[in-house]
Amino acid sequence: MGDVILGDDSAGEGGTIRAGEPVGGRGIPALPRAAAGVAAEAARCLGKAVEFAVQTQDGDGAWYVPSEPRILENAAVACSLAGVEQARAARERAVRWLEHAAPQQHDAFVAAADRWLVGLHRTPVPAAFTAPPSREGPYARRALYLDALACAAGAPGADARRLLDQARTALGADRGHGVKPWQRAMLLAFEAIACSALGLPLPASTLPELARAQSPDGSFFGMPLVTGMLQLALTRVAPDRRMTLRCRESLLAAQHPDGTWRFCVSEIWDTGLMARALRGHPRFDTAALLAASDFLAAVQRRDGGWACTAVLDSDNDTTGNTLLALAGAGPADRVRAAATRYAQRHQTPEGLWNTWDSSDDSPVPDVVAHMVAGIRAAELPGIELARAERWLSARATDDGWISDWYIPPAYGAAEIGTAVDAPPGRSAAVRALLASQRPDGGWPRIPDEPYSSPTATGLALTALSAHPAEDVGTTAAVARGLGFLVDTQNGDGTWSDRPVMYGPRPFLTVSGAQVHALVARGLRDALAAAGHSGGVRP
């Protein structure tokens, strides 16, 4: 196959680009001649995506993008505001939105929960409540949400005694001090709701501890779901406390014009993703990268790590992601010493990293991969990575890697498969991706889902472009994937997608910033691996 010459109208500032020259010695073969037009269109597509990112960057260098609305937050907050005269109009707007909201369908538990949550607000008498089947892990924890709402609403079938017993079991002997702070606040709220329903006294320590947990803006951890659950409890056990009034005021202030509340804004995580996705593009490097890097360096916590948003504690996934974003940037030297201490302090005896500093947490492949790759890229000294790399290699399945935080299988291929030297796992991931590409050129968000996802497609392109390949099938798959992303780009340079990230598991959420970054990175990686700069004239 001969080289494809792309004129400088598509190569941008880099001038004429000769395809077929792998970047850094790796990459897919040059795109076939028939796909040269797709590459040129994809370069222009990437340019539009970069321009959107530049124009929406905040003055402090970050991206603050709310997620799309979903039933979970809005049903919980609407329930918490029932009977509150000052919030009647706000609640009515939320209920109107809920009337037309579609349940998530990726999981039977979530679909059933969403249907019940919508029905909770349809009649003066709440819908009958049937406890979901008993399951382990996140299903059992999320069933507590439904138990608490059912008890508070007086739904038939609600069992306040069961709620109390389960909340206290989850809190444990240390009253929840070993778990995530927002998880503990929710469990204390569930306990308070149950005590109120049963006419039992509240533990004396509960209200002072909740007051200490309240954020300066009156919310609880910046999350409408957590804040709504606390509002639900506080209006029952401490209706006249200043804490309760501030909680309500924060909810009213956070309502969007369409009547909804949204999952928390993850400005630090999103900014790290955006920097990772678009750096290297001339327009982004000139207009946005320095400010983004300075922002990320400035929000490093005193413990040396980073949180996904400013109101939460540091977590290892965001820390690894941020180290990857800062690698090679000017501020990297400023963060290295503290980040090294953080990584050493949070490494488990097995050489791994959990997501959270929480007694109920355990290592997952994508978080460990981010820490391994981030530590290596940022050149943090004195941290042993061999055991983590072996652990990641051993987690490869016949389809590659299963990730914990994003639902598309391509996320594991892109984020884990590119972080560890595990040829069998990478080969399995590539085979699985080639087999799962849909006729329109895209990849599904969930295996066998009958429509393609821009996010999954961007991730697939990143994964396929990261490994040497001489297979013409891979080259053709990448070209078709680029075509799908060109065809699905919105006029403003963005892409729309269904929910792709867990939060809280098994419910999904979607942030436009994350979709944008992961799709644009796939475009950038595929173009670079095929020998095309992807640059456009600013």
Coordinates of C-alpha atoms in Angstrom, one line a residue:
M1 CA 0.0 0.0 0.0
G2 CA 1.5 3.4 -1.0
D3 CA 1.7 6.5 1.1
V4 CA -1.2 8.9 1.2
I5 CA -0.3 12.5 0.8
L6 CA -2.6 14.9 2.6
G7 CA -2.4 18.5 1.4
D8 CA -1.8 21.3 3.9
D9 CA -5.4 22.3 3.8
S10 CA -6.1 19.3 6.1
A11 CA -2.7 19.2 7.8
G12 CA -3.0 22.7 9.2
E13 CA 0.1 24.3 10.8
G14 CA 2.2 21.2 10.3
G15 CA 2.0 21.6 6.5
T16 CA 1.8 18.5 4.3
I17 CA 1.7 15.3 6.3
R18 CA 2.9 11.9 4.8
A19 CA 0.6 9.2 6.2
G20 CA 2.0 5.8 7.2
E21 CA 4.8 7.2 9.5
P22 CA 3.9 5.7 13.0
V23 CA 4.3 8.1 15.9
G24 CA 7.0 7.1 18.3
G25 CA 7.6 3.9 16.4
R26 CA 4.1 2.5 17.1
G27 CA 0.9 2.8 15.3
I28 CA -1.5 1.4 12.7
P29 CA -0.5 1.2 9.0
A30 CA -1.3 4.2 6.8
L31 CA -4.9 4.6 6.0
P32 CA -5.8 3.2 2.6
R33 CA -6.3 5.7 -0.2
A34 CA -10.0 5.4 0.0
A35 CA -9.9 6.5 3.6
A36 CA -7.7 9.6 3.0
G37 CA -10.8 11.7 2.8
V38 CA -12.0 10.4 6.1
A39 CA -8.7 11.3 7.7
A40 CA -9.0 14.9 6.4
E41 CA -12.6 15.1 7.6
A42 CA -11.5 13.6 11.0
A43 CA -8.8 16.3 11.3
R44 CA -11.3 19.0 10.7
C45 CA -13.7 17.3 13.2
L46 CA -10.9 17.3 15.8
G47 CA -10.3 20.9 15.2
K48 CA -13.9 21.7 15.9
A49 CA -13.7 19.7 19.1
V50 CA -10.6 21.6 20.2
E51 CA -12.2 24.9 19.5
F52 CA -15.2 24.0 21.6
A53 CA -12.9 23.0 24.5
V54 CA -11.0 26.2 24.2
Q55 CA -14.2 28.3 24.2
T56 CA -15.7 26.5 27.2
Q57 CA -12.7 26.5 29.5
D58 CA -13.3 28.5 32.6
G59 CA -11.1 31.5 33.6
D60 CA -9.3 29.4 36.2
G61 CA -8.3 26.8 33.5
A62 CA -10.9 24.1 34.4
W63 CA -14.0 22.8 32.8
Y64 CA -17.1 22.9 35.0
V65 CA -19.7 20.9 33.1
P66 CA -22.8 19.5 34.9
S67 CA -23.9 15.9 34.0
E68 CA -27.2 15.2 32.3
P69 CA -30.2 14.9 34.5
R70 CA -31.4 11.5 35.6
I71 CA -34.3 10.1 37.7
L72 CA -32.3 9.2 40.8
E73 CA -31.3 12.7 42.1
N74 CA -34.5 14.3 41.0
A75 CA -36.8 11.8 42.6
A76 CA -34.9 11.9 45.9
V77 CA -34.8 15.7 46.0
A78 CA -38.4 16.0 45.1
C79 CA -39.3 13.6 47.9
S80 CA -37.2 15.6 50.3
L81 CA -39.0 18.8 49.5
A82 CA -42.6 17.4 49.8
G83 CA -44.6 19.4 52.2
V84 CA -42.1 22.3 52.4
E85 CA -44.1 25.4 51.4
Q86 CA -41.0 27.4 50.5
A87 CA -40.0 24.7 48.0
R88 CA -43.3 23.9 46.5
A89 CA -42.6 25.6 43.1
A90 CA -39.2 23.9 42.9
R91 CA -40.6 20.5 43.6
E92 CA -43.4 20.9 41.1
R93 CA -40.8 21.7 38.4
A94 CA -38.9 18.6 39.3
V95 CA -42.0 16.4 39.3
R96 CA -43.0 17.7 35.8
W97 CA -39.5 16.7 34.6
L98 CA -39.9 13.3 36.2
E99 CA -43.2 12.7 34.3
H100 CA -41.3 12.5 31.0
A101 CA -38.0 10.9 32.2
A102 CA -37.0 7.6 30.8
P103 CA -35.6 4.9 33.2
Q104 CA -32.1 3.7 32.5
Q105 CA -32.2 0.2 30.9
H106 CA -28.7 -1.1 31.2
D107 CA -29.5 -3.0 34.4
A108 CA -32.7 -4.7 35.6
F109 CA -32.3 -3.4 39.2
V110 CA -31.8 0.2 38.0
A111 CA -34.7 0.0 35.5
A112 CA -37.0 -1.2 38.3
A113 CA -35.7 1.4 40.7
D114 CA -36.2 4.2 38.2
R115 CA -39.8 3.1 37.5
W116 CA -40.6 3.0 41.2
L117 CA -39.0 6.4 41.8
V118 CA -41.0 8.0 39.0
G119 CA -44.2 6.4 40.3
L120 CA -43.5 7.7 43.8
H121 CA -44.6 11.2 42.7
R122 CA -47.6 10.4 40.5
T123 CA -50.4 10.1 43.1
P124 CA -51.1 11.4 46.6
V125 CA -50.8 7.8 47.8
P126 CA -47.3 6.5 47.1
A127 CA -46.8 3.4 45.0
A128 CA -46.5 0.1 46.8
F129 CA -42.9 -0.7 47.6
T130 CA -41.4 -4.1 47.2
A131 CA -37.9 -4.6 48.3
P132 CA -35.6 -5.6 45.5
P133 CA -34.1 -9.1 45.6
S134 CA -31.3 -9.4 48.2
R135 CA -28.0 -9.0 46.5
E136 CA -24.4 -8.3 47.5
G137 CA -22.4 -5.2 47.0
P138 CA -23.8 -2.1 45.3
Y139 CA -27.3 -3.5 44.8
A140 CA -27.8 -4.1 48.6
R141 CA -26.4 -0.6 49.3
R142 CA -28.7 1.1 46.8
A143 CA -31.7 -0.8 48.1
L144 CA -31.2 1.3 51.2
Y145 CA -31.9 4.4 49.2
L146 CA -35.3 3.0 48.1
D147 CA -36.0 1.8 51.7
A148 CA -35.4 5.3 53.0
L149 CA -37.5 7.0 50.4
A150 CA -40.3 4.5 50.9
C151 CA -40.3 5.0 54.7
A152 CA -40.2 8.8 54.4
A153 CA -43.1 8.8 51.9
G154 CA -45.1 6.3 53.8
A155 CA -45.3 3.9 50.9
P156 CA -47.1 0.6 51.5
G157 CA -44.5 -2.2 52.1
A158 CA -41.9 0.1 53.7
D159 CA -40.2 -1.4 56.7
A160 CA -38.6 1.2 59.0
R161 CA -37.3 -1.5 61.3
R162 CA -35.5 -3.2 58.5
L163 CA -34.0 0.1 57.3
L164 CA -32.8 0.9 60.8
D165 CA -31.2 -2.5 61.3
Q166 CA -29.5 -2.4 57.9
A167 CA -28.2 1.2 58.3
R168 CA -26.8 0.4 61.7
T169 CA -25.1 -2.8 60.4
A170 CA -23.5 -0.8 57.6
L171 CA -22.4 1.9 60.1
G172 CA -20.7 -0.8 62.2
A173 CA -19.2 -0.5 65.6
D174 CA -17.2 2.6 64.7
R175 CA -20.4 4.4 63.5
G176 CA -19.1 4.7 59.9
H177 CA -15.8 6.4 60.6
G178 CA -14.0 4.0 58.4
V179 CA -16.0 4.5 55.2
K180 CA -16.2 7.4 52.7
P181 CA -17.5 10.6 54.4
W182 CA -20.5 11.0 52.1
Q183 CA -21.4 7.3 52.5
R184 CA -21.4 7.8 56.3
A185 CA -23.6 10.9 56.0
M186 CA -26.1 8.9 53.9
L187 CA -26.2 6.0 56.5
L188 CA -26.7 8.5 59.3
A189 CA -29.6 10.0 57.3
F190 CA -31.2 6.5 56.7
E191 CA -30.9 5.8 60.5
A192 CA -32.5 9.2 61.3
I193 CA -35.4 8.5 58.9
A194 CA -36.0 5.1 60.4
C195 CA -35.9 6.4 63.9
S196 CA -38.4 9.1 63.0
A197 CA -40.7 6.6 61.5
L198 CA -40.5 4.3 64.5
G199 CA -40.7 7.1 67.1
L200 CA -37.2 6.3 68.5
P201 CA -34.7 8.8 69.8
L202 CA -31.8 9.8 67.5
P203 CA -28.3 9.1 68.8
A204 CA -27.0 12.2 70.5
S205 CA -23.9 12.4 68.3
T206 CA -25.8 12.4 65.0
L207 CA -26.7 16.0 64.5
P208 CA -23.3 17.4 65.7
E209 CA -21.5 15.0 63.3
L210 CA -23.8 16.0 60.4
A211 CA -23.2 19.7 61.1
R212 CA -19.5 19.1 60.8
A213 CA -20.0 17.2 57.5
Q214 CA -22.0 20.0 55.9
S215 CA -20.2 21.9 53.2
P216 CA -19.8 25.7 53.4
D217 CA -22.4 26.2 50.7
G218 CA -25.0 24.3 52.8
S219 CA -24.8 21.1 50.6
F220 CA -23.4 17.8 51.7
F221 CA -20.3 17.1 49.6
G222 CA -21.7 19.0 46.6
M223 CA -24.0 16.1 45.7
P224 CA -27.7 16.7 45.2
L225 CA -28.5 13.0 46.0
V226 CA -26.7 13.1 49.3
T227 CA -28.0 16.6 50.1
G228 CA -31.5 15.5 49.2
M229 CA -31.3 12.5 51.5
L230 CA -30.0 14.6 54.3
Q231 CA -32.8 17.2 53.8
L232 CA -35.2 14.3 53.9
A233 CA -33.8 13.2 57.3
L234 CA -33.2 16.6 58.8
T235 CA -36.8 17.9 58.1
R236 CA -38.0 15.0 60.2
V237 CA -35.6 15.1 63.1
A238 CA -34.4 18.8 63.2
P239 CA -36.8 20.9 61.1
D240 CA -35.8 24.2 62.7
R241 CA -32.1 23.8 62.8
R242 CA -30.0 26.2 60.8
M243 CA -28.3 23.2 59.3
T244 CA -31.6 22.1 57.9
L245 CA -32.4 25.5 56.4
R246 CA -29.0 25.8 54.8
C247 CA -29.4 22.3 53.4
R248 CA -32.7 23.3 51.8
E249 CA -31.3 26.6 50.5
S250 CA -28.5 24.9 48.8
L251 CA -30.9 22.5 47.0
L252 CA -33.0 25.4 45.8
A253 CA -29.9 27.3 44.6
A254 CA -28.6 24.2 42.7
Q255 CA -31.8 23.5 40.7
H256 CA -31.3 24.0 37.0
P257 CA -33.6 26.0 34.8
D258 CA -35.3 22.8 33.5
G259 CA -36.3 21.9 37.0
T260 CA -33.6 19.3 37.6
W261 CA -30.7 18.5 39.8
R262 CA -27.5 16.9 38.5
F263 CA -24.8 14.6 39.7
C264 CA -21.8 16.5 41.1
V265 CA -19.6 18.4 38.8
S266 CA -16.1 16.7 38.6
E267 CA -14.1 19.6 37.5
I268 CA -10.7 18.2 38.4
W269 CA -11.3 14.8 36.8
D270 CA -12.8 16.4 33.7
T271 CA -9.9 18.9 33.4
G272 CA -7.4 16.1 33.6
L273 CA -9.2 14.1 30.9
M274 CA -9.4 17.2 28.7
A275 CA -5.7 17.9 29.0
R276 CA -4.8 14.3 28.3
A277 CA -7.1 14.2 25.3
L278 CA -6.2 17.3 23.5
R279 CA -2.6 18.3 24.4
G280 CA -0.4 18.1 21.3
H281 CA -2.9 19.9 19.2
P282 CA -1.4 23.3 18.3
R283 CA -4.6 25.3 19.1
F284 CA -5.2 23.6 22.4
D285 CA -1.5 23.8 23.5
T286 CA -1.5 27.5 22.7
A287 CA -4.8 28.5 24.1
A288 CA -5.7 26.1 26.9
L289 CA -3.0 23.7 28.1
L290 CA -1.0 26.0 30.3
A291 CA -4.1 27.2 32.2
A292 CA -5.4 23.7 32.6
S293 CA -2.0 22.5 33.9
D294 CA -1.7 25.4 36.3
F295 CA -5.2 24.7 37.6
L296 CA -4.4 21.0 38.2
A297 CA -1.2 21.9 40.0
A298 CA -3.0 24.5 42.2
V299 CA -5.7 22.1 43.4
Q300 CA -3.3 19.4 44.6
R301 CA -4.4 18.5 48.1
R302 CA -2.2 19.0 51.2
D303 CA -2.0 15.2 51.3
G304 CA -0.4 15.2 47.8
G305 CA -3.3 13.7 46.0
W306 CA -6.2 15.0 43.9
A307 CA -10.0 14.8 44.3
C308 CA -12.4 14.5 41.4
T309 CA -14.0 17.7 42.7
A310 CA -12.9 20.3 45.2
V311 CA -15.4 19.3 48.0
L312 CA -14.3 15.7 48.2
D313 CA -11.3 13.9 49.6
S314 CA -8.4 12.8 47.4
D315 CA -8.9 9.6 45.5
N316 CA -6.4 7.4 43.7
D317 CA -8.2 7.4 40.3
T318 CA -8.1 11.2 40.0
T319 CA -4.6 11.3 41.3
G320 CA -3.3 8.9 38.6
N321 CA -5.3 10.7 36.0
T322 CA -3.9 14.1 37.0
L323 CA -0.4 12.8 37.0
L324 CA -0.9 11.6 33.5
A325 CA -2.3 15.0 32.5
L326 CA 0.6 16.9 34.1
A327 CA 3.4 14.6 32.7
G328 CA 5.8 16.7 30.8
A329 CA 4.1 20.0 31.7
G330 CA 5.8 22.8 33.5
P331 CA 3.9 22.5 36.8
A332 CA 4.9 18.8 37.1
D333 CA 8.0 19.6 39.1
R334 CA 5.9 21.5 41.7
V335 CA 3.7 18.5 42.5
R336 CA 6.2 15.6 42.3
A337 CA 7.4 15.5 45.9
A338 CA 4.0 15.6 47.6
A339 CA 2.5 13.3 44.9
T340 CA 5.3 10.8 45.6
R341 CA 4.5 10.8 49.3
Y342 CA 0.8 10.3 48.6
A343 CA 1.4 7.4 46.3
Q344 CA 3.7 5.7 48.8
R345 CA 1.3 6.2 51.7
H346 CA -1.7 4.9 49.8
Q347 CA 0.0 1.8 48.2
T348 CA -1.4 -1.3 49.8
P349 CA 0.9 -4.1 51.2
E350 CA 0.2 -5.9 48.0
G351 CA 1.6 -3.1 45.9
L352 CA -1.7 -1.9 44.6
W353 CA -4.1 1.1 45.1
N354 CA -7.7 1.3 46.1
T355 CA -9.9 4.0 44.7
W356 CA -10.9 5.6 48.1
D357 CA -9.4 5.7 51.5
S358 CA -12.3 3.6 52.8
S359 CA -12.5 0.3 54.8
D360 CA -15.0 -1.2 52.3
D361 CA -12.9 -0.5 49.2
S362 CA -10.6 -2.8 47.2
P363 CA -8.3 -2.4 44.2
V364 CA -9.8 -2.3 40.7
P365 CA -7.9 -2.6 37.4
D366 CA -8.6 0.9 35.9
V367 CA -7.6 2.7 39.1
V368 CA -4.4 0.7 39.6
A369 CA -3.6 1.2 35.9
H370 CA -4.0 5.0 36.2
M371 CA -1.7 5.0 39.3
V372 CA 0.9 2.9 37.5
A373 CA 0.8 4.9 34.3
G374 CA 0.7 8.2 36.2
I375 CA 3.6 7.4 38.5
R376 CA 5.7 6.3 35.5
A377 CA 4.8 9.3 33.4
A378 CA 5.4 11.8 36.2
E379 CA 8.6 10.0 37.1
L380 CA 7.8 9.7 40.8
P381 CA 10.9 8.2 42.4
G382 CA 11.1 5.2 44.7
I383 CA 7.7 3.6 44.1
E384 CA 7.8 -0.1 43.2
L385 CA 5.4 -0.9 40.4
A386 CA 6.3 -4.5 39.4
R387 CA 3.7 -6.2 41.6
A388 CA 0.9 -3.8 40.3
E389 CA 2.0 -4.5 36.7
R390 CA 1.9 -8.3 37.3
W391 CA -1.5 -7.9 39.0
L392 CA -2.9 -6.0 36.0
S393 CA -1.5 -8.5 33.6
A394 CA -3.2 -11.3 35.5
R395 CA -6.6 -9.5 35.3
A396 CA -6.8 -9.8 31.5
T397 CA -9.7 -11.9 30.3
D398 CA -10.4 -13.5 26.9
D399 CA -11.9 -10.1 26.0
G400 CA -9.2 -7.9 27.5
W401 CA -9.8 -6.0 30.7
I402 CA -13.0 -5.2 32.7
S403 CA -13.0 -1.7 34.1
D404 CA -14.8 -0.5 37.2
W405 CA -15.8 3.1 36.5
Y406 CA -16.9 3.3 32.9
I407 CA -19.3 0.8 31.3
P408 CA -17.9 0.5 27.7
P409 CA -15.5 -2.5 27.4
A410 CA -13.3 -0.2 25.3
Y411 CA -12.5 1.8 28.4
G412 CA -10.5 -1.1 29.9
A413 CA -8.8 -1.6 26.5
A414 CA -7.8 2.1 26.3
E415 CA -7.0 2.8 30.0
I416 CA -5.6 -0.5 31.2
G417 CA -4.2 -2.1 28.0
T418 CA -2.1 1.0 27.3
A419 CA -0.7 1.2 30.8
V420 CA 0.8 -2.3 31.2
D421 CA 3.1 -4.5 29.2
A422 CA 0.8 -7.5 28.8
P423 CA 0.8 -8.7 25.1
P424 CA -1.7 -11.5 25.6
G425 CA -4.2 -9.1 27.2
R426 CA -3.7 -6.4 24.6
S427 CA -4.1 -8.9 21.8
A428 CA -7.3 -10.2 23.4
A429 CA -8.6 -6.7 23.8
V430 CA -7.9 -5.8 20.1
R431 CA -9.6 -9.0 18.9
A432 CA -12.6 -8.3 21.0
L433 CA -12.8 -4.7 19.7
L434 CA -12.6 -5.8 16.1
A435 CA -15.3 -8.4 16.6
S436 CA -17.7 -5.9 18.3
Q437 CA -17.5 -3.0 15.8
R438 CA -21.0 -2.3 14.5
P439 CA -22.0 -1.8 10.8
D440 CA -22.1 2.0 11.2
G441 CA -18.4 2.0 12.2
G442 CA -19.0 2.7 15.9
W443 CA -18.7 0.6 19.0
P444 CA -21.5 -0.1 21.4
R445 CA -21.6 1.2 24.9
I446 CA -22.6 -2.2 26.2
P447 CA -21.9 -5.5 24.4
D448 CA -24.7 -6.3 21.9
E449 CA -26.5 -3.0 22.5
P450 CA -28.2 -2.2 19.2
Y451 CA -26.7 1.3 18.7
S452 CA -23.2 2.8 18.7
S453 CA -21.7 5.1 21.3
P454 CA -19.4 8.0 20.4
T455 CA -17.6 7.5 23.8
A456 CA -17.0 3.8 23.3
T457 CA -15.9 4.5 19.7
G458 CA -13.3 7.1 20.8
L459 CA -12.0 4.7 23.5
A460 CA -11.8 1.9 20.9
L461 CA -9.8 4.1 18.6
T462 CA -7.4 5.0 21.4
A463 CA -6.9 1.3 22.2
L464 CA -6.5 0.2 18.6
S465 CA -4.1 3.0 17.9
A466 CA -1.8 2.3 20.8
H467 CA -0.4 -1.0 19.6
P468 CA 1.6 -2.0 16.6
A469 CA -0.6 -3.5 13.9
E470 CA 0.0 -4.8 10.4
D471 CA -3.5 -6.2 10.0
V472 CA -5.5 -4.4 7.3
G473 CA -8.6 -5.3 9.2
T474 CA -7.5 -3.0 12.1
T475 CA -6.7 -0.2 9.6
A476 CA -10.1 -0.5 8.0
A477 CA -11.8 -0.6 11.4
V478 CA -10.1 2.6 12.5
A479 CA -11.1 4.3 9.3
R480 CA -14.7 3.3 9.8
G481 CA -14.6 4.4 13.4
L482 CA -13.3 7.8 12.3
G483 CA -16.1 8.1 9.8
F484 CA -18.7 7.3 12.6
L485 CA -17.3 10.1 14.8
V486 CA -17.3 12.6 11.9
D487 CA -20.9 11.7 11.1
T488 CA -22.1 12.0 14.7
Q489 CA -20.4 15.2 15.7
N490 CA -22.9 18.0 16.6
G491 CA -22.7 21.4 15.0
D492 CA -21.0 22.9 18.0
G493 CA -18.1 20.4 17.9
T494 CA -19.5 18.1 20.6
W495 CA -21.0 14.6 20.7
S496 CA -24.1 13.4 22.5
D497 CA -24.2 10.0 24.3
R498 CA -26.1 7.9 26.7
P499 CA -24.8 7.5 30.3
V500 CA -21.4 5.8 30.4
M501 CA -20.0 6.3 33.9
Y502 CA -21.0 4.6 37.2
G503 CA -22.1 7.0 40.0
P504 CA -23.2 5.5 42.3
R505 CA -23.0 2.0 41.0
P506 CA -25.1 0.4 39.4
F507 CA -26.7 3.7 38.3
L508 CA -25.0 5.5 35.4
T509 CA -24.4 9.1 34.6
V510 CA -23.0 11.1 31.7
S511 CA -21.0 14.3 31.6
G512 CA -20.6 16.1 28.4
A513 CA -17.0 17.0 29.3
Q514 CA -16.0 13.4 29.7
V515 CA -17.7 12.3 26.5
H516 CA -16.0 15.2 24.7
A517 CA -12.5 14.3 26.0
L518 CA -12.7 10.6 25.4
V519 CA -14.1 11.0 21.9
A520 CA -11.6 13.7 20.9
R521 CA -8.7 11.6 22.3
G522 CA -9.7 8.7 20.0
L523 CA -9.7 11.0 17.0
R524 CA -6.3 12.4 18.0
D525 CA -4.8 9.0 18.7
A526 CA -6.1 7.4 15.5
L527 CA -4.9 10.3 13.3
A528 CA -1.5 10.4 15.0
A529 CA -1.0 6.6 14.7
A530 CA -1.8 6.7 11.0
G531 CA 0.7 9.5 10.4
H532 CA -1.7 12.4 10.2
S533 CA -1.0 15.3 12.6
G534 CA -4.7 16.2 13.1
G535 CA -3.6 19.8 13.3
V536 CA -5.9 22.5 11.9
R537 CA -5.3 26.2 11.4
P538 CA -6.5 28.1 14.6

